[in-house]
CSV table of C-alpha atoms in Angstrom, one decimal:
chain,number,residue,atom,x,y,z
M,1,ASN,CA,-1.6,1.0,-20.0
M,2,ALA,CA,1.8,0.7,-18.2
M,3,GLY,CA,0.9,2.5,-15.0
M,4,VAL,CA,3.6,1.9,-12.4
M,5,THR,CA,6.5,-0.3,-13.6
M,6,GLN,CA,9.2,-1.6,-11.4
M,7,THR,CA,12.5,-3.2,-12.4
M,8,PRO,CA,14.0,-5.6,-11.7
M,9,LYS,CA,11.2,-7.9,-10.5
M,10,PHE,CA,13.6,-10.4,-8.8
M,11,ARG,CA,17.1,-10.0,-7.6
M,12,VAL,CA,19.5,-11.9,-5.3
M,13,LEU,CA,22.3,-9.9,-3.8
M,14,LYS,CA,25.3,-10.7,-1.6
M,15,THR,CA,25.8,-8.9,1.6
M,16,GLY,CA,27.6,-5.6,0.9
M,17,GLN,CA,26.7,-5.3,-2.7
M,18,SER,CA,24.8,-2.3,-4.1
M,19,MET,CA,21.9,-2.1,-6.4
M,20,THR,CA,19.2,0.3,-7.6
M,21,LEU,CA,15.5,-0.4,-8.0
M,22,LEU,CA,13.8,1.7,-10.7
M,23,CYS,CA,10.2,2.8,-10.6
M,24,ALA,CA,8.7,4.5,-13.6
M,25,GLN,CA,5.1,5.9,-13.9
M,26,ASP,CA,3.5,7.2,-17.0
M,27,MET,CA,0.5,8.9,-15.4
M,28,ASN,CA,2.2,12.3,-14.7
M,29,HIS,CA,1.8,11.8,-11.0
M,30,GLU,CA,3.5,14.2,-8.6
M,31,TYR,CA,3.8,11.9,-5.6
M,32,MET,CA,5.8,8.8,-5.6
M,33,TYR,CA,6.6,6.3,-2.8
M,34,TRP,CA,8.8,3.3,-2.0
M,35,TYR,CA,7.4,0.8,0.5
M,36,ARG,CA,8.7,-2.5,1.8
M,37,GLN,CA,6.5,-5.4,2.7
M,38,ASP,CA,7.5,-7.9,5.3
M,39,PRO,CA,5.5,-10.8,6.8
M,40,GLY,CA,3.4,-9.6,9.7
M,41,MET,CA,4.5,-6.0,9.2
M,42,GLY,CA,2.3,-4.8,6.5
M,43,LEU,CA,3.7,-2.0,4.3
M,44,ARG,CA,6.2,0.4,5.7
M,45,LEU,CA,7.1,3.6,3.9
M,46,ILE,CA,10.8,3.9,3.1
M,47,HIS,CA,11.1,7.2,1.3
M,48,TYR,CA,8.7,9.4,-0.7
M,49,SER,CA,8.8,12.3,-3.1
M,50,VAL,CA,6.2,15.1,-3.6
M,51,GLY,CA,7.7,16.3,-6.9
M,52,GLU,CA,10.7,16.2,-9.2
M,53,GLY,CA,13.9,17.0,-7.4
M,54,THR,CA,12.5,16.5,-3.9
M,55,THR,CA,12.6,13.5,-1.6
M,56,ALA,CA,11.8,12.8,2.1
M,57,LYS,CA,12.3,10.1,4.6
M,58,GLY,CA,9.5,7.8,5.5
M,59,GLU,CA,9.1,5.4,8.4
M,60,VAL,CA,12.1,3.1,7.7
M,61,PRO,CA,14.7,5.1,5.6
M,62,ASP,CA,18.0,3.7,7.1
M,63,GLY,CA,20.1,1.9,4.6
M,64,TYR,CA,18.3,3.3,1.6
M,65,ASN,CA,18.8,6.4,-0.6
M,66,VAL,CA,16.4,7.7,-3.3
M,67,SER,CA,16.5,10.2,-6.2
M,68,ARG,CA,13.8,11.8,-8.3
M,69,LEU,CA,15.7,13.5,-11.1
M,70,LYS,CA,12.8,13.1,-13.5
M,71,LYS,CA,9.1,13.4,-12.6
M,72,GLN,CA,8.3,9.9,-14.0
M,73,ASN,CA,11.1,8.0,-12.3
M,74,PHE,CA,11.9,7.3,-8.6
M,75,LEU,CA,15.0,5.3,-7.9
M,76,LEU,CA,15.6,3.4,-4.7
M,77,GLY,CA,19.3,2.6,-3.9
M,78,LEU,CA,20.9,0.1,-1.5
M,79,GLU,CA,24.5,1.1,-1.1
M,80,SER,CA,25.6,-1.9,1.0
M,81,ALA,CA,22.9,-4.5,1.1
M,82,ALA,CA,22.2,-6.4,4.4
M,83,PRO,CA,20.2,-9.6,5.0
M,84,SER,CA,17.6,-7.4,6.9
M,85,GLN,CA,16.8,-5.7,3.6
M,86,THR,CA,15.5,-9.0,2.2
M,87,SER,CA,11.9,-8.0,1.4
M,88,VAL,CA,9.4,-7.2,-1.3
M,89,TYR,CA,9.6,-3.6,-2.4
M,90,PHE,CA,6.6,-1.7,-3.9
M,91,CYS,CA,6.7,1.6,-5.7
M,92,ALA,CA,3.5,3.7,-5.8
M,93,SER,CA,2.4,6.9,-7.2
M,94,ARG,CA,-0.6,9.2,-7.1
M,95,PRO,CA,-1.6,12.7,-8.2
M,96,ARG,CA,-1.4,15.6,-5.9
M,97,ASP,CA,-4.6,17.4,-6.7
M,98,THR,CA,-7.1,16.4,-4.1
M,99,SER,CA,-7.3,14.6,-0.8
M,100,GLY,CA,-8.0,10.9,-0.8
M,101,ASN,CA,-6.8,10.2,-4.3
M,102,THR,CA,-6.2,6.6,-5.2
M,103,ILE,CA,-2.6,5.4,-5.0
M,104,TYR,CA,-1.3,3.1,-7.7
M,105,PHE,CA,1.1,0.4,-7.0
M,106,GLY,CA,3.7,-1.4,-9.1
M,107,GLU,CA,3.8,-5.2,-9.1
M,108,GLY,CA,6.7,-5.4,-6.6
M,109,SER,CA,10.3,-6.3,-6.6
M,110,TRP,CA,11.5,-9.4,-4.7
M,111,LEU,CA,14.9,-8.8,-3.2
M,112,THR,CA,16.9,-11.4,-1.4
M,113,VAL,CA,20.2,-10.6,0.4
M,114,VAL,CA,22.3,-13.5,1.2
Q,1,GLY,CA,0.1,10.0,15.2
Q,2,ASN,CA,-1.9,8.3,12.5
Q,3,SER,CA,-2.3,4.6,12.7
Q,4,VAL,CA,-4.5,1.7,11.4
Q,5,THR,CA,-5.3,-1.5,13.3
Q,6,GLN,CA,-7.0,-4.3,11.5
Q,7,MET,CA,-7.8,-7.8,12.7
Q,8,GLU,CA,-5.1,-10.3,12.5
Q,9,GLY,CA,-5.5,-13.2,10.3
Q,10,PRO,CA,-5.3,-15.6,8.7
Q,11,VAL,CA,-9.1,-15.9,8.1
Q,12,THR,CA,-10.3,-19.1,6.5
Q,13,LEU,CA,-13.9,-19.3,5.2
Q,14,SER,CA,-16.0,-21.6,3.1
Q,15,GLU,CA,-17.4,-20.3,-0.1
Q,16,GLU,CA,-20.6,-18.3,0.3
Q,17,ALA,CA,-19.8,-17.4,3.9
Q,18,PHE,CA,-20.2,-13.9,5.3
Q,19,LEU,CA,-17.0,-11.9,5.7
Q,20,THR,CA,-16.1,-9.2,8.1
Q,21,ILE,CA,-12.6,-7.8,8.5
Q,22,ASN,CA,-12.4,-5.2,11.3
Q,23,CYS,CA,-10.4,-2.0,10.9
Q,24,THR,CA,-10.1,0.9,13.3
Q,25,TYR,CA,-8.0,4.0,13.0
Q,26,THR,CA,-6.4,6.8,14.9
Q,27,ALA,CA,-5.9,10.1,13.0
Q,28,THR,CA,-5.8,13.8,13.5
Q,29,GLY,CA,-8.2,15.7,11.3
Q,30,TYR,CA,-10.4,14.0,8.7
Q,31,PRO,CA,-8.7,11.2,6.9
Q,32,SER,CA,-9.8,9.4,3.8
Q,33,LEU,CA,-10.1,5.6,4.3
Q,34,PHE,CA,-9.3,2.8,1.9
Q,35,TRP,CA,-9.3,-0.9,1.5
Q,36,TYR,CA,-6.7,-2.4,-0.8
Q,37,VAL,CA,-6.4,-6.0,-1.9
Q,38,GLN,CA,-3.3,-7.9,-2.9
Q,39,TYR,CA,-3.7,-11.1,-4.9
Q,40,PRO,CA,-0.8,-13.6,-4.8
Q,41,GLY,CA,2.3,-12.4,-6.6
Q,42,GLU,CA,0.8,-9.0,-7.4
Q,43,GLY,CA,0.9,-5.4,-6.1
Q,44,LEU,CA,-1.9,-3.8,-4.1
Q,45,GLN,CA,-4.9,-2.5,-5.9
Q,46,LEU,CA,-7.7,-0.3,-4.6
Q,47,LEU,CA,-10.8,-2.2,-3.6
Q,48,LEU,CA,-12.9,0.7,-2.2
Q,49,LYS,CA,-12.7,4.0,-0.5
Q,50,ALA,CA,-14.6,6.6,1.5
Q,51,THR,CA,-13.6,10.2,1.9
Q,52,LYS,CA,-15.9,11.5,4.7
Q,53,ALA,CA,-17.9,10.3,7.6
Q,54,ASP,CA,-20.9,8.1,6.9
Q,55,ASP,CA,-19.8,7.5,3.3
Q,56,LYS,CA,-20.1,3.9,2.1
Q,57,GLY,CA,-17.5,2.5,-0.3
Q,58,SER,CA,-18.5,-0.5,-2.3
Q,59,ASN,CA,-17.0,-2.6,-5.1
Q,60,LYS,CA,-17.2,-6.3,-6.3
Q,61,GLY,CA,-19.8,-7.0,-3.5
Q,62,PHE,CA,-17.5,-5.6,-0.8
Q,63,GLU,CA,-18.7,-2.8,1.4
Q,64,ALA,CA,-17.3,-0.6,4.1
Q,65,THR,CA,-18.8,2.4,5.9
Q,66,TYR,CA,-16.8,5.3,7.4
Q,67,ARG,CA,-17.8,5.5,11.0
Q,68,LYS,CA,-16.4,8.6,12.7
Q,69,GLU,CA,-18.0,7.9,16.0
Q,70,THR,CA,-16.3,4.5,16.4
Q,71,THR,CA,-13.3,5.4,14.2
Q,72,SER,CA,-13.9,2.3,12.1
Q,73,PHE,CA,-14.0,1.1,8.5
Q,74,HIS,CA,-14.9,-2.6,8.7
Q,75,LEU,CA,-14.9,-4.5,5.4
Q,76,GLU,CA,-17.9,-6.8,4.7
Q,77,LYS,CA,-19.0,-9.1,2.0
Q,78,GLY,CA,-22.2,-11.2,2.1
Q,79,SER,CA,-21.0,-14.2,0.2
Q,80,VAL,CA,-17.3,-14.8,-0.5
Q,81,GLN,CA,-15.9,-16.7,-3.4
Q,82,VAL,CA,-12.7,-18.7,-3.9
Q,83,SER,CA,-11.5,-15.8,-6.1
Q,84,ASP,CA,-11.6,-13.5,-3.1
Q,85,SER,CA,-8.7,-15.2,-1.5
Q,86,ALA,CA,-6.1,-12.5,-1.0
Q,87,VAL,CA,-4.5,-10.2,1.5
Q,88,TYR,CA,-6.6,-7.2,2.5
Q,89,PHE,CA,-5.2,-3.9,3.8
Q,90,CYS,CA,-7.0,-1.1,5.5
Q,91,ALA,CA,-5.4,2.3,5.1
Q,92,LEU,CA,-5.9,5.9,5.8
Q,93,SER,CA,-4.7,9.0,4.0
Q,94,ALA,CA,-3.9,12.0,6.1
Q,95,TRP,CA,-1.7,15.1,6.1
Q,96,GLY,CA,1.5,15.2,7.9
Q,97,GLY,CA,4.8,16.9,7.5
Q,98,GLY,CA,3.5,19.1,4.7
Q,99,SER,CA,2.2,16.3,2.5
Q,100,GLU,CA,-0.4,13.6,2.4
Q,101,LYS,CA,0.7,10.1,3.2
Q,102,LEU,CA,-0.9,6.7,3.4
Q,103,VAL,CA,-0.7,4.6,6.6
Q,104,PHE,CA,-1.4,0.9,6.2
Q,105,GLY,CA,-2.6,-1.7,8.5
Q,106,LYS,CA,-0.6,-5.0,8.7
Q,107,GLY,CA,-2.9,-6.9,6.4
Q,108,THR,CA,-5.4,-9.7,6.8
Q,109,LYS,CA,-4.9,-12.9,4.7
Q,110,LEU,CA,-8.2,-14.4,3.6
Q,111,THR,CA,-8.5,-17.9,2.3
Q,112,VAL,CA,-11.8,-19.1,0.8
Q,113,ASN,CA,-12.2,-22.8,0.4
Q,114,PRO,CA,-14.6,-24.4,-2.1
């Protein structure tokens, strides 16, 4: 059971470089999310999507872009990486059907910007 | 707005000690409440949940009761084990902006010593 898969798991970037994090889920979930986790800050929502072709801003969207061209994939892009974007990134997904549904997380992507 | 406040850690206990991690929330409407656990190097996984007032969620010896009158969802375990060492996140799920989103607390790191 794959669940939610994130790639890459680790990456080191130089300031100004660009990269894309890929999230794939095989559970046919409508909702997908990208969070970042920083010490003492918990999880903060970057962007989310409620369905294929739709995206919306979360709590900390600046410096990131996302796309949901296929239902199973949710891409997070950094156009010009900054040291402040050094973090652990988590993708998550869940079905839309009912309130309070469990959200499923990927294992995280550790990104360092130097 | 919706928010979750949980006790700051870190919390260090001896094996077989009693655990309480406090969590209070602010929300409009009737949120669902969750506890997620994150083991070292892994993503978050659902520990337990409660979807309406007075519900008790339980799993792996952990319990939490949805208290609407005190807006709380405190996590408890009667006898912790070394394997319970992890970061615990309280979260609520509520509607906002036309979709349902999760709001996380900042996490409480628990270390259990043998």
